[in-house]
Short mmCIF file of C-alpha atoms and ligand atoms in Angstrom, two decimals:
data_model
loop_
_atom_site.label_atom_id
_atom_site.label_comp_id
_atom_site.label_asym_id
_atom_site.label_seq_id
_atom_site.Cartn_x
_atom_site.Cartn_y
_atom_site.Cartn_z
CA UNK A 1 -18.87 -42.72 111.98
CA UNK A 2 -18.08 -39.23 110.92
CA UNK A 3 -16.34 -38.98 107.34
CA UNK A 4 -13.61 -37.36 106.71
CA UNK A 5 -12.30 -35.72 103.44
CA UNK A 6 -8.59 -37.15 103.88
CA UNK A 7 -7.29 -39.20 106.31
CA UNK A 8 -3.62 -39.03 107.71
CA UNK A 9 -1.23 -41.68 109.06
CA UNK A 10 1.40 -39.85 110.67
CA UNK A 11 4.58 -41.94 112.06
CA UNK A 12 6.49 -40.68 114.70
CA UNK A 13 3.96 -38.14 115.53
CA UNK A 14 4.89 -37.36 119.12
CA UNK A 15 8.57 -36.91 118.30
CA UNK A 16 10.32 -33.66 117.14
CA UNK A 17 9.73 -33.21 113.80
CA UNK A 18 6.71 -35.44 113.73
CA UNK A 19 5.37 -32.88 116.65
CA UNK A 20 5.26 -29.97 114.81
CA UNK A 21 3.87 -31.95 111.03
CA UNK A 22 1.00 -33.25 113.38
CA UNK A 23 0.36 -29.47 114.96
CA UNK A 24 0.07 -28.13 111.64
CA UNK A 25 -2.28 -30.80 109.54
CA UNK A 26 -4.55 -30.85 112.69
CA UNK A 27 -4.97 -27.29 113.08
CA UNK A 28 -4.58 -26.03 108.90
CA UNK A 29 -7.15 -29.45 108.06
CA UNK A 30 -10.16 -29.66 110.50
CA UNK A 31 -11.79 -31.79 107.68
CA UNK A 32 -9.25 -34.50 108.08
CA UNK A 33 -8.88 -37.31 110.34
CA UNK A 34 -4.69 -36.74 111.98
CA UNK A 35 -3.76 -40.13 113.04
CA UNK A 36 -0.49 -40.00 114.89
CA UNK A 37 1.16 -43.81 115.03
CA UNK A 38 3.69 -43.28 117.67
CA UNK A 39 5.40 -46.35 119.77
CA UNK A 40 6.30 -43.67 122.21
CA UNK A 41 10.47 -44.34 122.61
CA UNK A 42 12.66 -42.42 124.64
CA UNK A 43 11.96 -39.48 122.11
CA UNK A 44 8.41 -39.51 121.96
CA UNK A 45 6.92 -37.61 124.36
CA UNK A 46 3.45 -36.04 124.17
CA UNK A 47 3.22 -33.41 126.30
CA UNK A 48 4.75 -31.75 122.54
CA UNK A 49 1.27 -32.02 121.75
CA UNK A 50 -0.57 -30.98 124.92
CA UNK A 51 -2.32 -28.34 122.65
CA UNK A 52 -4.10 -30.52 120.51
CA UNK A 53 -4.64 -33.45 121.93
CA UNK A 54 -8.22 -32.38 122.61
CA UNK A 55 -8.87 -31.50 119.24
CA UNK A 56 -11.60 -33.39 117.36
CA UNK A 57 -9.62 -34.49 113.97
CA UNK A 58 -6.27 -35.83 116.19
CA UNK A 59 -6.18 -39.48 117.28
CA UNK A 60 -3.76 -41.38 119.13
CA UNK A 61 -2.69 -44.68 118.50
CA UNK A 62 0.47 -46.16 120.92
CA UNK A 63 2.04 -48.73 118.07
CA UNK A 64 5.11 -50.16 116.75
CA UNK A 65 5.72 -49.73 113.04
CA UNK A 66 7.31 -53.17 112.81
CA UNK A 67 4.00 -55.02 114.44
CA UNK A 68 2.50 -55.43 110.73
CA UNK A 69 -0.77 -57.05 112.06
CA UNK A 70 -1.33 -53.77 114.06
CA UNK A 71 -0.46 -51.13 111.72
CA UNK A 72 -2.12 -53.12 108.91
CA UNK A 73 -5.35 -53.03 111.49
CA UNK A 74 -4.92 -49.21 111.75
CA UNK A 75 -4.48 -48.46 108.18
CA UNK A 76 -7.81 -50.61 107.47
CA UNK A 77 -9.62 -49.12 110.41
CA UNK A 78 -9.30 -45.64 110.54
CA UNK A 79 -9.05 -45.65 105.86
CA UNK A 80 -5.83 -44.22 105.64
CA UNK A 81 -5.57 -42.91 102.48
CA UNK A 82 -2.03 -40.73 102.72
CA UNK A 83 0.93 -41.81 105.23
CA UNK A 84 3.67 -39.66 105.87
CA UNK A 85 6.34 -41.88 107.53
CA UNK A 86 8.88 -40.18 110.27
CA UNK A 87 8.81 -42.47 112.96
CA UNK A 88 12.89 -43.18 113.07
CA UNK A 89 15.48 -43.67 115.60
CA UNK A 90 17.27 -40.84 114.78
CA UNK A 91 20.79 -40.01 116.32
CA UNK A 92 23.85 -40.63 115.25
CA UNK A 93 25.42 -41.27 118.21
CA UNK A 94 23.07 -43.81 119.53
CA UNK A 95 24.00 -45.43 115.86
CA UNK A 96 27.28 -45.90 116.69
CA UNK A 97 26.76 -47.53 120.06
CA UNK A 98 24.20 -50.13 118.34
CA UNK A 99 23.04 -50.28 115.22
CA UNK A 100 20.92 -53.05 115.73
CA UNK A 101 17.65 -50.67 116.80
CA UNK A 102 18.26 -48.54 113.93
CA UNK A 103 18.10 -51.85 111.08
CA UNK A 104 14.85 -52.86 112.59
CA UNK A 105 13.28 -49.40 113.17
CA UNK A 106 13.99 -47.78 110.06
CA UNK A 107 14.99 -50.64 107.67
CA UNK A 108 12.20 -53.54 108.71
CA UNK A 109 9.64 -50.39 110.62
CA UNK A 110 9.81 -48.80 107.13
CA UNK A 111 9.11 -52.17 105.07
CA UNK A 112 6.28 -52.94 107.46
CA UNK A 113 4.75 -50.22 106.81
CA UNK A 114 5.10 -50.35 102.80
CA UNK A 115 3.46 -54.06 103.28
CA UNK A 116 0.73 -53.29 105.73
CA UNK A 117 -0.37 -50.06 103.50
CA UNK A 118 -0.02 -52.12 99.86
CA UNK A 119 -1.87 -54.85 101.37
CA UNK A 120 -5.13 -52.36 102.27
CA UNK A 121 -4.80 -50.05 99.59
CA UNK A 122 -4.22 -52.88 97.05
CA UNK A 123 -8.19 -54.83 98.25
CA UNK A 124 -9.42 -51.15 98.49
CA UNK A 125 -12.40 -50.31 95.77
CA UNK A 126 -10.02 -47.96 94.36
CA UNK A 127 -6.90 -49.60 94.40
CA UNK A 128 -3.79 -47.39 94.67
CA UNK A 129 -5.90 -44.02 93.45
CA UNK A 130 -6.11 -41.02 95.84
CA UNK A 131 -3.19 -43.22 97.74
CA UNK A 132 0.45 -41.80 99.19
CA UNK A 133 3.37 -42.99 100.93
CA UNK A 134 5.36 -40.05 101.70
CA UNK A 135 8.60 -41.19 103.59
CA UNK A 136 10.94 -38.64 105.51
CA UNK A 137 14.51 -39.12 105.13
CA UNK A 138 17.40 -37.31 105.51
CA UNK A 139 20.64 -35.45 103.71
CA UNK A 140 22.79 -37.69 105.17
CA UNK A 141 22.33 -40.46 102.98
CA UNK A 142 24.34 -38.21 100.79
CA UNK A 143 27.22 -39.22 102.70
CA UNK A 144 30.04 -36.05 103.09
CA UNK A 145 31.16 -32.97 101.12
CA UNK A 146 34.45 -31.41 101.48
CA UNK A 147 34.68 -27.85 102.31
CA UNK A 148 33.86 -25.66 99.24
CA UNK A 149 30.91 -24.69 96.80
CA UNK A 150 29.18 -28.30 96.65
CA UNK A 151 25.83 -29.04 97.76
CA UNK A 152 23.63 -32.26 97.60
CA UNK A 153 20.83 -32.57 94.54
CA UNK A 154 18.79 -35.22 94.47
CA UNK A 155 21.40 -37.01 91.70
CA UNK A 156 23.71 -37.11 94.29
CA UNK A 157 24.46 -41.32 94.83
CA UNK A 158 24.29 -42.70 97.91
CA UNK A 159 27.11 -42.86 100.21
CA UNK A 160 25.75 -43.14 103.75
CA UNK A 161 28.90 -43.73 106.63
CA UNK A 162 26.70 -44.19 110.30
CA UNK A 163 24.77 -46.71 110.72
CA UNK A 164 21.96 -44.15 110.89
CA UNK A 165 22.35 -43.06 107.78
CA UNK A 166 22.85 -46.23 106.45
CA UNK A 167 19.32 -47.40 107.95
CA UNK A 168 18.01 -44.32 106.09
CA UNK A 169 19.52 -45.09 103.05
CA UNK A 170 18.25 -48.35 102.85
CA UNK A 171 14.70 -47.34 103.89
CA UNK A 172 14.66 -45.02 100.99
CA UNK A 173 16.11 -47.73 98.44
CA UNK A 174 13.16 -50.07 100.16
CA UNK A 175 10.62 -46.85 99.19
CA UNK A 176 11.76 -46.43 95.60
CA UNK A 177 11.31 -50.63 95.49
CA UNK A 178 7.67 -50.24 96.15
CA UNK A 179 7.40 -47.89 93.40
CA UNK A 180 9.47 -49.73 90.90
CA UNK A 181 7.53 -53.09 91.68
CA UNK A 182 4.19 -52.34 92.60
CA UNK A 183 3.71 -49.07 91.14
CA UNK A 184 2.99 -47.41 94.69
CA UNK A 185 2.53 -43.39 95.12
CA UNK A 186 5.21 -42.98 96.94
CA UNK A 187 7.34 -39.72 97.55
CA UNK A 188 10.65 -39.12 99.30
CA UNK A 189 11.80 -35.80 100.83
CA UNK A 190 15.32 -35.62 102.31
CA UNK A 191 15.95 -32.55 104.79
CA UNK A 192 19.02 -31.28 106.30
CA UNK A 193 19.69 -30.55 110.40
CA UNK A 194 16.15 -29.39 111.28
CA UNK A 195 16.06 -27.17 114.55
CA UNK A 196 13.76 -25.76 117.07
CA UNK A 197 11.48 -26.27 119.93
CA UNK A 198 10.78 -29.98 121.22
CA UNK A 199 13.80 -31.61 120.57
CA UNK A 200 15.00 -34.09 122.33
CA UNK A 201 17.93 -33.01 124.50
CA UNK A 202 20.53 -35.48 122.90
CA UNK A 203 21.24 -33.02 119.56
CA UNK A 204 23.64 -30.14 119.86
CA UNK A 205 21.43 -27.02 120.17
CA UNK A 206 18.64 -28.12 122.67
CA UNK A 207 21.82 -30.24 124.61
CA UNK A 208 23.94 -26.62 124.57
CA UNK A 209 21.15 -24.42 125.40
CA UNK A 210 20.33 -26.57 129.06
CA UNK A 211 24.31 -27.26 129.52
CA UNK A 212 24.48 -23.29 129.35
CA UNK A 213 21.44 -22.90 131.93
CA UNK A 214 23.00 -25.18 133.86
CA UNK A 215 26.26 -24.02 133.35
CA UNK A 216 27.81 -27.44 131.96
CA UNK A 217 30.76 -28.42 129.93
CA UNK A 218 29.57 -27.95 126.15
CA UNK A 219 31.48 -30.83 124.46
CA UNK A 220 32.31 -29.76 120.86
CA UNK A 221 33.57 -32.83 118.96
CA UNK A 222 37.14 -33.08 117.30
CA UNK A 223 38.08 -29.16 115.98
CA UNK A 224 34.63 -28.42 115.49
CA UNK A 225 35.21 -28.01 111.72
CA UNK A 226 31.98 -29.85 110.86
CA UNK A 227 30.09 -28.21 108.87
CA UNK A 228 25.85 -28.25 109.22
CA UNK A 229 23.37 -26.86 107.12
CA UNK A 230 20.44 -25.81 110.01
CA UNK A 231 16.52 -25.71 109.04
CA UNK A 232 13.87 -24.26 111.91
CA UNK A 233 11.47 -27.21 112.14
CA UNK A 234 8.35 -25.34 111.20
CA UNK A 235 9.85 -24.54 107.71
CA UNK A 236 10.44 -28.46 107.82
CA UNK A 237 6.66 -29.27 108.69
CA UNK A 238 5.41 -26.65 105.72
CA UNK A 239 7.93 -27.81 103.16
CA UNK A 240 6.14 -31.92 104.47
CA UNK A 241 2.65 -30.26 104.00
CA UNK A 242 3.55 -28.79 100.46
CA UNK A 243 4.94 -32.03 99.26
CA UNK A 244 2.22 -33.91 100.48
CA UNK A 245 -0.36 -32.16 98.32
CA UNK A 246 1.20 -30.60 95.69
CA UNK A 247 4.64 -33.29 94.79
CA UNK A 248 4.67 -35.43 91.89
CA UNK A 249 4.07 -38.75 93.23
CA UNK A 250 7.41 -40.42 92.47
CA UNK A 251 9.68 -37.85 92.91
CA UNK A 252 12.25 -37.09 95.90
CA UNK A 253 12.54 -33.60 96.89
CA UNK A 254 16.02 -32.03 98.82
CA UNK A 255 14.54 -29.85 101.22
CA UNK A 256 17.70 -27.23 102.99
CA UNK A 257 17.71 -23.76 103.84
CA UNK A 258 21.12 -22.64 102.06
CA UNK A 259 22.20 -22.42 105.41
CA UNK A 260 25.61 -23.41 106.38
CA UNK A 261 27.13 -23.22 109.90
CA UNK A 262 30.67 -24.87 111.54
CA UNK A 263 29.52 -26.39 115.00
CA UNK A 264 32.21 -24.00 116.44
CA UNK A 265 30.78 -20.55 115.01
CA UNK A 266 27.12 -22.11 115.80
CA UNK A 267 27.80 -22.54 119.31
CA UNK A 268 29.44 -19.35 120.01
CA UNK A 269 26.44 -17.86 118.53
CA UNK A 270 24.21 -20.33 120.85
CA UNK A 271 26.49 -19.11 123.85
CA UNK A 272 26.30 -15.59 123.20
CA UNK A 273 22.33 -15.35 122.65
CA UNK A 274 21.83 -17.52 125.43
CA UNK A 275 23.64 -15.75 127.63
CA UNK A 276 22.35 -12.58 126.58
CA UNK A 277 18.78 -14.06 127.15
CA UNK A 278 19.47 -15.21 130.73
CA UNK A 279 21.25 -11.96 131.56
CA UNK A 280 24.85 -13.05 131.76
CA UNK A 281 27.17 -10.73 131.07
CA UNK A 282 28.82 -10.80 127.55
CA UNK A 283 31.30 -13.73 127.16
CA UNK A 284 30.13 -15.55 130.56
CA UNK A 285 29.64 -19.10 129.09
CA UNK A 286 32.74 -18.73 126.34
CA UNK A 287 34.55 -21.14 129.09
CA UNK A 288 32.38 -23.88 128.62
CA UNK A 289 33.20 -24.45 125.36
CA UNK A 290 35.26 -28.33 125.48
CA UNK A 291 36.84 -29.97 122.60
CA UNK A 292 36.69 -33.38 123.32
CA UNK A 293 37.17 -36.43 121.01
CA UNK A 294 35.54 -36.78 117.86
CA UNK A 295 32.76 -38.75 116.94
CA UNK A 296 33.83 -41.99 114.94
CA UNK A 297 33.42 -41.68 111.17
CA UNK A 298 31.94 -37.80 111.53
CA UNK A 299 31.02 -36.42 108.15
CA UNK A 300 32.69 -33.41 107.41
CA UNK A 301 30.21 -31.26 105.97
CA UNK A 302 26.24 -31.38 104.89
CA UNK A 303 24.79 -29.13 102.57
CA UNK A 304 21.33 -29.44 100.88
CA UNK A 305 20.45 -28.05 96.92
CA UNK A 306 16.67 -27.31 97.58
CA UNK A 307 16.65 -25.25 94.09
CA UNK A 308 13.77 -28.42 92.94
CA UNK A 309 11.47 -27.54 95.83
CA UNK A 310 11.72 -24.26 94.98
CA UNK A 311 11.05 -23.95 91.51
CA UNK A 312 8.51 -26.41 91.05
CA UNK A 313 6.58 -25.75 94.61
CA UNK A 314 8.01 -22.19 95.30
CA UNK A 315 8.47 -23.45 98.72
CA UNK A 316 11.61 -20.88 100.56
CA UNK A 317 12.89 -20.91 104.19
CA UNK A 318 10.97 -18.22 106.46
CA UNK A 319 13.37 -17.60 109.48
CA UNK A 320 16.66 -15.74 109.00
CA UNK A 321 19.44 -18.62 111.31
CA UNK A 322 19.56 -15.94 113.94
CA UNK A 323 16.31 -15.34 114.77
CA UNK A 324 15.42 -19.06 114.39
CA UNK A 325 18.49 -19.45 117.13
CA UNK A 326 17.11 -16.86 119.45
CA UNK A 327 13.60 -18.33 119.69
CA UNK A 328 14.70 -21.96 119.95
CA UNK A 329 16.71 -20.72 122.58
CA UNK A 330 13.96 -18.39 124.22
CA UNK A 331 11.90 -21.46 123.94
CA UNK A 332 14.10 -23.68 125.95
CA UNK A 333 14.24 -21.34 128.49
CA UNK A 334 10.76 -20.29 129.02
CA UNK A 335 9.86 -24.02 129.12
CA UNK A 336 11.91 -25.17 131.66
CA UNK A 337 9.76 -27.63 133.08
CA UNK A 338 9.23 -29.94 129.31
CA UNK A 339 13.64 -29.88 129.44
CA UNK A 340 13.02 -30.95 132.94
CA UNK A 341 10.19 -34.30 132.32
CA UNK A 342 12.66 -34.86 129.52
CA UNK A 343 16.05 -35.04 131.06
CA UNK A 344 14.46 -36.49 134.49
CA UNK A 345 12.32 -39.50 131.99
CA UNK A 346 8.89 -38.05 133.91
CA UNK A 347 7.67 -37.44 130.43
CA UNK A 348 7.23 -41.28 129.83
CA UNK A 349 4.83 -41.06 132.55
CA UNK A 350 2.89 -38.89 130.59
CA UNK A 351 1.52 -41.17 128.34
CA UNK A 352 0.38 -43.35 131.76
CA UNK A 353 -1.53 -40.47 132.82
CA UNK A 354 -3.08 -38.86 130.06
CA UNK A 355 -4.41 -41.78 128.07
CA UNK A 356 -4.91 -44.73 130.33
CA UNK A 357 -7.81 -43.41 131.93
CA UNK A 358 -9.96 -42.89 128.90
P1 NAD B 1 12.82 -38.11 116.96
O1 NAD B 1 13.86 -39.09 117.41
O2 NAD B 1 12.64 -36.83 117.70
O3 NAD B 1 11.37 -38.83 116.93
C1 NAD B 1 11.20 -40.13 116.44
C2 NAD B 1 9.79 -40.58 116.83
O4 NAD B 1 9.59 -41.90 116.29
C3 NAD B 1 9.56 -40.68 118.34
O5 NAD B 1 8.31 -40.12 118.68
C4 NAD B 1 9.58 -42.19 118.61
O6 NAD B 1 8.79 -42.56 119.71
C5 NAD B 1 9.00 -42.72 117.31
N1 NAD B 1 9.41 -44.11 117.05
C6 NAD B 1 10.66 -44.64 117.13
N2 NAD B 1 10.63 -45.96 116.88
C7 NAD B 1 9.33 -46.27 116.60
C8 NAD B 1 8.66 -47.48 116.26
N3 NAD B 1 9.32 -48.63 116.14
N4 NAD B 1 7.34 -47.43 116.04
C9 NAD B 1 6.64 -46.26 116.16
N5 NAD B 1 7.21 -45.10 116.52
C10 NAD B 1 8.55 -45.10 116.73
O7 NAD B 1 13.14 -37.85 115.42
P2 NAD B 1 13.05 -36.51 114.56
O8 NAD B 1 14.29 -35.74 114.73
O9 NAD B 1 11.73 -35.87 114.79
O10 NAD B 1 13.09 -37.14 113.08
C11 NAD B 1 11.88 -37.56 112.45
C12 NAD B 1 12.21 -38.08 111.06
O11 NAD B 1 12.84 -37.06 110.31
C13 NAD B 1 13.18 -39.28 111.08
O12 NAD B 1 12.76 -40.18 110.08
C14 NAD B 1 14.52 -38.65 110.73
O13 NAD B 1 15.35 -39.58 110.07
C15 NAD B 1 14.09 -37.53 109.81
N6 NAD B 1 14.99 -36.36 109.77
C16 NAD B 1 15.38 -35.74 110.93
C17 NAD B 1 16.20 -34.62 110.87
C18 NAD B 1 16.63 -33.88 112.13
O14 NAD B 1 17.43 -32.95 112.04
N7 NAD B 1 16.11 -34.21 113.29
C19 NAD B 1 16.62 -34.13 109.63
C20 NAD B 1 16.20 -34.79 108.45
C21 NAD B 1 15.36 -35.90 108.54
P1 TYD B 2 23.57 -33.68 115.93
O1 TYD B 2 22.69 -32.63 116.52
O2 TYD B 2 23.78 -34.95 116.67
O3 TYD B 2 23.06 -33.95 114.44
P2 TYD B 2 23.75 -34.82 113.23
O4 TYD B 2 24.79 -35.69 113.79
O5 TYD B 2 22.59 -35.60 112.71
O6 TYD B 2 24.27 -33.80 112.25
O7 TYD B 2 25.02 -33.03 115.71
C1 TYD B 2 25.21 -31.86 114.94
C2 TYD B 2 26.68 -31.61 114.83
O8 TYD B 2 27.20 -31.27 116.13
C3 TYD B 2 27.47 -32.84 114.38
O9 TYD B 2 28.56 -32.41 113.54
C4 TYD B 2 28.03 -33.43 115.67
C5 TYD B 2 28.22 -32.20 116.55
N1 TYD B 2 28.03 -32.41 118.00
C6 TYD B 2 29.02 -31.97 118.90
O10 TYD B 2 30.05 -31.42 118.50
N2 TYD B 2 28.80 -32.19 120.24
C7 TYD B 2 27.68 -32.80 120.71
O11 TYD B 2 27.55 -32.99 121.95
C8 TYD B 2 26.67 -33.23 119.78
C9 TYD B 2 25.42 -33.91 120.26
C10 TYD B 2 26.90 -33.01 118.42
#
């Protein structure tokens, strides 16, 4: 069998973020083995990784994260010597409507995994050495900020309101536990509203973009006074690729872009370059825009301190918001047909067709 010189879990590979961390490590690392763990839910689709799924360091492996014979099996199998954890059900909304999902995915999916990989690494020749656990979490464990000059550092205490954030916090407590007890190398990164292409059509920008194509009500919750600090997703994946070599094992790292919108002045932005890129005249989509009611227990305002990651990584935000906003939205609409398999449900086909025959 060939050898590698690392080799990668990743969770949650064929999601969004999880997408663009696999792209990266399989294309920057040909020397590693990329082993994307995905179970393939309603947001994992991977036609977002039709470009390298021929590639010779990517693997595929269809799992859950909570079947801890099977992920312990994988972690043995393919000597998986650094995990970094995003599989998640991930939006709020879905949260609200039940919470159960989101306790076993990210609560008991995240323990599994902690077992299954403390189990191997602990009979492993070397024990926990040349070993990490990097989980992805979120600023929402934070809880809310009022409006004014505070941001989230990584002192901030807990104060999660969904239930989504709630399953996060308590995923990260669970990650700091396997420190604490077992000494595990474990690291924690929590990221604000990430952005971009191949997300699932459920969050407000990719959902806005096709309602405008499709010229749809765009439903703007409450007074749309909440406030959302936006990331584009590939500064996400090199900010994960940074921490993953170069963090202090231990540590938890804010990861934000200093980048503060209102959903109200974000999506007249989002109407105005989207209309501008399908050639509507200026102002054509304004009428779209509905208030409707709020979302239950909607925290007020995010905003991410990333001064840590900075200083001790020198890791900065590459995309000014509005030219991240005009080639998300450039993306959407030059890849009609992936909105398309995603609102019709023929991605989950995909899978079917791709991988079954081999
Ligand atoms: P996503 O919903 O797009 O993708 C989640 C992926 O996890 C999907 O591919 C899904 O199939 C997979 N998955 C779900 N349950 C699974 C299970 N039981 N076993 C194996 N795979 C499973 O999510 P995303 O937006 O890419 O978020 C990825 C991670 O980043 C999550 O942990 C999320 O909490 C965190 N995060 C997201 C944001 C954001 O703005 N999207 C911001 C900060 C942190
Ligand atoms: P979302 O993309 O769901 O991310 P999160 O809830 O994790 O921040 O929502 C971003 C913001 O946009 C949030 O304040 C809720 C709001 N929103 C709307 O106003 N309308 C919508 O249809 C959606 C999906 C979100």
């Amino acid at each position: 069998m060939k050898k590698y010189k690392r080799n990668i879990l990743v969770t949650g590979g064929a999601g969004f973020i999880g997408s663009h961390v696999v792209r990266r490590l399989v294309k920057r690392y040909p020397d590693y083995r990329i082993v994307n763990l995905d179970k393939l839910t309603y947001a994992g689709n991977l036609e977002n990784l039709a470009d390298i799924q021929e590639n010779d360091n990517y693997f595929f492996e269809k799992a859950d994260i909570c079947d801890f014979e099977r992920v312990k099996e994988i972690i043995r199998s393919c000597e998986i010597d650094g995990i970094i954890h995003l599989a998640a059900e991930s939006h709020v909304d879905r949260s609200i409507v039940d919470p159960f999902i989101f306790a076993k995915t990210n609560v008991l999916g995240t323990l599994t995994l902690l077992q299954a990989a403390r189990d191997v690494w602990e009979e492993s020749a070397d024990g926990f050495a040349g070993k990490l656990f990097y989980h992805i979490s979120t600023d929402e464990v934070y809880g809310a900020l009022r409006t004014g000059k505070e941001l989230f550092t990584e002192q901030t205490p807990y104060s999660p309101h969904s239930p989504y954030s709630a399953s996060k916090a308590s995923s990260d407590h669970f990650v700091r536990a396997f420190r604490d007890t077992y000494a595990m190398p474990v690291v924690i990164s929590n990221c604000s509203n990430n952005y971009g292409p191949f997300q699932f059509p459920e969050k407000l920008i990719p959902l806005f973009i096709n309602n405008i194509r499709h010229h749809k009500p765009l439903p703007v919750y409450g007074r749309g006074e909440n406030v959302r600090d936006w990331l584009y997703v590939e500064d996400h994946a090199r900010a994960i690729d940074l921490i993953f070599h170069e963090g202090r094992p231990g540590e938890t790292y804010n990861i934000g872009g200093f980048n503060e919108w209102r959903n109200i002045d974000l999506v007249k932005l989002l109407v105005k370059v989207t209309d501008r890129l399908l050639g509507n005249p200026e102002g054509y989509s304004d009428e779209l825009i509905t208030y409707v009611t709020d979302r239950k227990g909607h925290d007020l305002r995010y905003a991410i301190d990333s001064t840590k990651l900075k200083s001790e990584l020198g890791w900065e935000p590459s995309l000014q918001f509005e030219e991240g906003m005009e080639r998300t939205a450039r993306w959407y609409l030059d890849n009609q047909e992936w909105l398309d398999h995603v609102t019709s449900g023929d991605y989950l086909r995909y899978y079917e067709s791709m991988y079954s025959k081999r």
